[in-house]
Amino acid sequence: MGRNDGIFQGGNGQIINTGAMAIGAKARASNQAAAAEQTVNELRELRTLLAEHGSDLSEAAQSEAEEKMTEVADQLDRAKPDRGRLTAAVGRLTTILTSVVPLAEGAERLRQAVEKLVH
């Protein structure tokens, strides 16, 4: 008998929504809506952190961080964000915020969320 890569659903006919699913060799599945929501939430949190800890940065760094966050937000508002611009903006933002631990941690969470969104 051949290999069965299908899905077996048990549970007396009850279907449980497990989100995105993939079957088969090298199959991938993602939930873009959840990834987009997480990314927006991480950006919102990073804006809050910048308001709280921005004084630990130079004025130039604060200004550039705000510009990059606006660029990220603009890309997230698009139906199809430009992956290159989005990841470049987040990469630069991560670099700018490295010197302040809470900001660096927030930027890293945003970077990880964007990574999930674009892949």
Coordinates of N, CA and C in Angstrom, one line a residue:
M1 N 0.8 -1.2 0.0 CA 0.0 0.0 0.0 C 0.9 1.2 0.0
G2 N 0.4 2.3 -0.7 CA 1.2 3.5 -0.8 C 1.1 4.4 0.4
R3 N 1.9 5.4 0.4 CA 2.0 6.3 1.5 C 0.8 7.3 1.5
N4 N 0.2 7.5 2.6 CA -1.0 8.4 2.7 C -0.6 9.7 3.4
D5 N -0.5 10.8 2.6 CA -0.2 12.1 3.2 C -1.4 12.9 3.5
G6 N -2.6 12.3 3.5 CA -3.8 13.0 3.7 C -4.0 13.4 5.2
I7 N -5.1 14.0 5.5 CA -5.5 14.4 6.8 C -6.6 13.5 7.3
F8 N -6.4 13.1 8.6 CA -7.4 12.3 9.2 C -8.0 13.1 10.3
Q9 N -9.3 13.3 10.2 CA -10.1 14.1 11.2 C -10.9 13.2 12.0
G10 N -10.7 13.2 13.3 CA -11.5 12.4 14.2 C -12.4 13.3 15.1
G11 N -13.1 12.8 16.0 CA -13.9 13.6 16.9 C -15.4 13.6 16.7
N12 N -15.9 12.4 16.3 CA -17.4 12.3 16.1 C -18.0 13.3 15.2
G13 N -17.3 13.6 14.2 CA -17.8 14.5 13.2 C -17.7 16.0 13.5
Q14 N -17.1 16.3 14.6 CA -16.8 17.7 14.9 C -15.6 18.2 14.2
I15 N -15.7 19.3 13.6 CA -14.5 19.9 12.9 C -14.0 21.0 13.8
I16 N -12.7 20.9 14.1 CA -12.1 21.9 14.9 C -11.2 22.8 13.9
N17 N -11.4 24.1 13.9 CA -10.6 24.9 13.1 C -9.3 25.1 13.6
T18 N -8.3 24.4 13.0 CA -6.9 24.5 13.5 C -6.1 25.6 12.8
G19 N -6.7 26.3 11.9 CA -6.0 27.4 11.2 C -5.4 26.8 9.9
A20 N -4.3 27.4 9.5 CA -3.7 27.0 8.2 C -3.1 25.6 8.4
M21 N -3.3 24.7 7.3 CA -2.8 23.4 7.3 C -2.1 23.1 6.0
A22 N -1.1 22.2 6.0 CA -0.5 21.8 4.8 C -0.2 20.3 4.9
I23 N -0.3 19.6 3.8 CA 0.0 18.2 3.7 C 1.0 17.9 2.6
G24 N 1.8 16.9 2.7 CA 2.6 16.5 1.6 C 4.0 16.9 1.9
A25 N 4.9 16.3 1.1 CA 6.3 16.7 1.2 C 6.6 18.1 0.9
K26 N 7.3 18.8 1.7 CA 7.7 20.2 1.5 C 6.5 21.2 1.5
A27 N 5.4 20.7 2.0 CA 4.2 21.6 2.1 C 4.4 22.7 3.1
R28 N 3.8 23.9 2.9 CA 3.9 25.0 3.8 C 2.5 25.6 3.9
A29 N 2.2 26.0 5.1 CA 0.9 26.7 5.3 C 1.2 27.9 6.2
S30 N 0.4 29.0 6.0 CA 0.6 30.1 6.9 C -0.8 30.8 7.0
N31 N -0.9 31.5 8.1 CA -2.1 32.3 8.3 C -1.7 33.8 8.2
Q32 N -1.9 34.3 7.0 CA -1.4 35.7 6.8 C -2.2 36.7 7.6
A33 N -3.5 36.5 7.9 CA -4.3 37.4 8.7 C -3.7 37.5 10.1
A34 N -3.4 36.4 10.7 CA -2.8 36.4 12.0 C -1.5 37.0 12.1
A35 N -0.6 36.7 11.0 CA 0.7 37.3 11.0 C 0.6 38.8 10.8
A36 N -0.3 39.3 10.0 CA -0.5 40.7 9.8 C -0.9 41.4 11.1
E37 N -1.9 40.8 11.8 CA -2.4 41.4 13.0 C -1.2 41.4 14.1
Q38 N -0.4 40.4 14.2 CA 0.7 40.3 15.1 C 1.7 41.4 14.8
T39 N 1.9 41.6 13.5 CA 2.9 42.6 13.1 C 2.4 44.0 13.4
V40 N 1.2 44.3 13.2 CA 0.6 45.6 13.5 C 0.6 45.8 15.0
N41 N 0.4 44.8 15.8 CA 0.4 44.9 17.3 C 1.8 45.2 17.8
E42 N 2.8 44.5 17.1 CA 4.2 44.7 17.5 C 4.7 46.1 17.2
L43 N 4.2 46.6 16.0 CA 4.6 48.0 15.7 C 3.9 49.0 16.6
R44 N 2.7 48.8 17.0 CA 2.0 49.6 18.0 C 2.8 49.6 19.3
E45 N 3.2 48.4 19.8 CA 4.0 48.3 21.0 C 5.3 49.0 20.9
L46 N 6.0 48.9 19.8 CA 7.2 49.6 19.6 C 7.1 51.1 19.6
R47 N 6.0 51.6 19.1 CA 5.7 53.0 19.1 C 5.5 53.5 20.6
T48 N 4.9 52.7 21.4 CA 4.7 53.0 22.8 C 6.1 53.0 23.5
L49 N 6.9 52.0 23.2 CA 8.2 51.9 23.8 C 9.1 53.1 23.4
L50 N 9.0 53.5 22.2 CA 9.7 54.7 21.7 C 9.3 55.9 22.5
A51 N 8.0 56.1 22.7 CA 7.5 57.2 23.5 C 8.1 57.2 24.9
E52 N 8.2 56.0 25.5 CA 8.7 55.8 26.9 C 10.2 56.0 27.0
H53 N 10.9 55.5 26.0 CA 12.4 55.4 26.1 C 13.1 56.2 25.0
G54 N 12.4 56.9 24.2 CA 13.1 57.6 23.1 C 14.1 58.6 23.6
S55 N 13.9 59.2 24.8 CA 14.8 60.2 25.3 C 16.2 59.6 25.5
D56 N 16.3 58.3 25.5 CA 17.7 57.6 25.6 C 18.4 57.6 24.3
L57 N 17.7 58.0 23.2 CA 18.3 58.0 21.9 C 18.7 59.5 21.5
S58 N 19.5 59.7 20.6 CA 19.8 61.0 20.0 C 18.5 61.5 19.3
E59 N 18.4 62.8 19.1 CA 17.2 63.3 18.4 C 17.2 62.8 17.0
A60 N 18.4 62.7 16.4 CA 18.4 62.1 15.0 C 18.0 60.7 14.9
A61 N 18.4 59.9 15.9 CA 18.0 58.5 16.0 C 16.5 58.4 16.2
Q62 N 15.9 59.2 17.1 CA 14.5 59.2 17.3 C 13.7 59.6 16.1
S63 N 14.2 60.6 15.4 CA 13.5 61.0 14.2 C 13.6 59.9 13.1
E64 N 14.7 59.3 12.9 CA 14.8 58.2 11.9 C 14.0 57.0 12.3
A65 N 13.9 56.7 13.6 CA 13.1 55.6 14.1 C 11.7 55.9 13.7
E66 N 11.2 57.1 14.0 CA 9.8 57.4 13.7 C 9.5 57.3 12.2
E67 N 10.5 57.8 11.4 CA 10.3 57.7 9.9 C 10.2 56.2 9.5
K68 N 11.1 55.4 10.0 CA 11.1 53.9 9.6 C 9.8 53.3 10.1
M69 N 9.3 53.6 11.3 CA 8.0 53.1 11.8 C 6.9 53.5 10.9
T70 N 6.9 54.7 10.4 CA 5.9 55.2 9.5 C 6.0 54.4 8.2
E71 N 7.2 54.2 7.7 CA 7.4 53.4 6.5 C 6.8 52.0 6.6
V72 N 7.1 51.4 7.8 CA 6.6 50.0 8.1 C 5.1 50.1 8.1
A73 N 4.5 51.0 8.8 CA 3.0 51.2 8.8 C 2.4 51.3 7.4
D74 N 3.1 52.2 6.6 CA 2.6 52.4 5.3 C 2.6 51.1 4.5
Q75 N 3.6 50.3 4.6 CA 3.7 49.1 3.9 C 2.6 48.1 4.4
L76 N 2.4 48.1 5.7 CA 1.4 47.2 6.3 C 0.0 47.5 5.9
D77 N -0.2 48.8 5.5 CA -1.5 49.2 5.1 C -1.9 48.8 3.6
R78 N -0.8 48.4 2.9 CA -1.0 48.0 1.5 C -1.6 46.6 1.4
A79 N -2.4 46.4 0.4 CA -2.9 45.0 0.1 C -1.8 44.0 0.0
K80 N -0.7 44.4 -0.7 CA 0.5 43.6 -0.9 C 1.7 44.4 -0.6
P81 N 2.2 44.3 0.7 CA 3.4 45.1 1.0 C 4.6 44.7 0.2
D82 N 5.4 45.7 0.0 CA 6.7 45.4 -0.7 C 7.6 44.7 0.3
R83 N 7.9 43.5 0.0 CA 8.7 42.7 1.0 C 10.1 43.3 1.2
G84 N 10.7 43.8 0.1 CA 12.0 44.4 0.3 C 12.1 45.6 1.1
R85 N 11.1 46.5 0.8 CA 11.0 47.8 1.5 C 10.7 47.5 3.0
L86 N 9.8 46.6 3.2 CA 9.3 46.3 4.6 C 10.5 45.7 5.4
T87 N 11.2 44.7 4.9 CA 12.3 44.1 5.6 C 13.4 45.1 5.8
A88 N 13.7 45.9 4.8 CA 14.8 46.9 4.9 C 14.5 47.9 6.0
A89 N 13.2 48.4 6.0 CA 12.8 49.4 7.0 C 12.9 48.8 8.4
V90 N 12.5 47.6 8.6 CA 12.6 46.9 9.9 C 14.0 46.7 10.3
G91 N 14.8 46.3 9.3 CA 16.3 46.1 9.6 C 16.9 47.3 10.0
R92 N 16.7 48.4 9.4 CA 17.2 49.7 9.8 C 16.7 50.1 11.1
L93 N 15.5 49.9 11.4 CA 14.9 50.3 12.7 C 15.5 49.5 13.8
T94 N 15.8 48.2 13.5 CA 16.4 47.4 14.5 C 17.8 47.9 14.8
T95 N 18.5 48.3 13.8 CA 19.9 48.9 14.0 C 19.8 50.2 14.8
I96 N 18.9 51.0 14.5 CA 18.8 52.3 15.2 C 18.5 52.1 16.7
L97 N 17.7 51.2 17.0 CA 17.3 51.0 18.4 C 18.1 50.0 19.2
T98 N 19.2 49.6 18.7 CA 20.0 48.6 19.4 C 20.6 49.0 20.7
S99 N 20.8 50.3 20.9 CA 21.5 50.8 22.1 C 20.6 50.9 23.3
V100 N 19.3 50.8 23.1 CA 18.4 50.9 24.3 C 17.7 49.5 24.4
V101 N 17.9 48.8 25.4 CA 17.4 47.4 25.6 C 15.9 47.3 25.3
P102 N 15.0 48.0 26.0 CA 13.6 47.8 25.7 C 13.2 48.1 24.2
L103 N 13.9 49.0 23.6 CA 13.6 49.3 22.2 C 14.2 48.3 21.3
A104 N 15.4 47.8 21.6 CA 16.0 46.7 20.9 C 15.1 45.4 20.9
E105 N 14.6 45.1 22.1 CA 13.7 43.9 22.3 C 12.4 44.1 21.5
G106 N 11.9 45.3 21.5 CA 10.6 45.6 20.8 C 10.9 45.5 19.3
A107 N 12.0 46.0 18.8 CA 12.4 46.0 17.4 C 12.6 44.5 16.9
E108 N 13.2 43.7 17.8 CA 13.4 42.3 17.5 C 12.0 41.6 17.4
R109 N 11.1 41.9 18.2 CA 9.8 41.2 18.1 C 9.1 41.6 16.8
L110 N 9.2 42.9 16.5 CA 8.7 43.4 15.2 C 9.3 42.7 14.0
R111 N 10.7 42.5 14.1 CA 11.4 41.9 13.0 C 10.9 40.4 12.8
Q112 N 10.7 39.7 13.9 CA 10.2 38.4 13.9 C 8.8 38.3 13.3
A113 N 8.0 39.2 13.7 CA 6.6 39.3 13.2 C 6.6 39.5 11.7
V114 N 7.4 40.4 11.2 CA 7.6 40.7 9.8 C 8.1 39.5 9.0
E115 N 9.0 38.8 9.6 CA 9.6 37.6 9.0 C 8.5 36.6 8.8
K116 N 7.6 36.4 9.7 CA 6.5 35.5 9.6 C 5.5 36.0 8.5
L117 N 5.3 37.3 8.4 CA 4.4 37.8 7.5 C 4.9 37.7 6.0
V118 N 6.2 37.9 5.8 CA 6.7 37.9 4.4 C 7.1 36.5 3.9
H119 N 7.1 35.5 4.8 CA 7.5 34.2 4.3 C 6.4 33.2 4.4

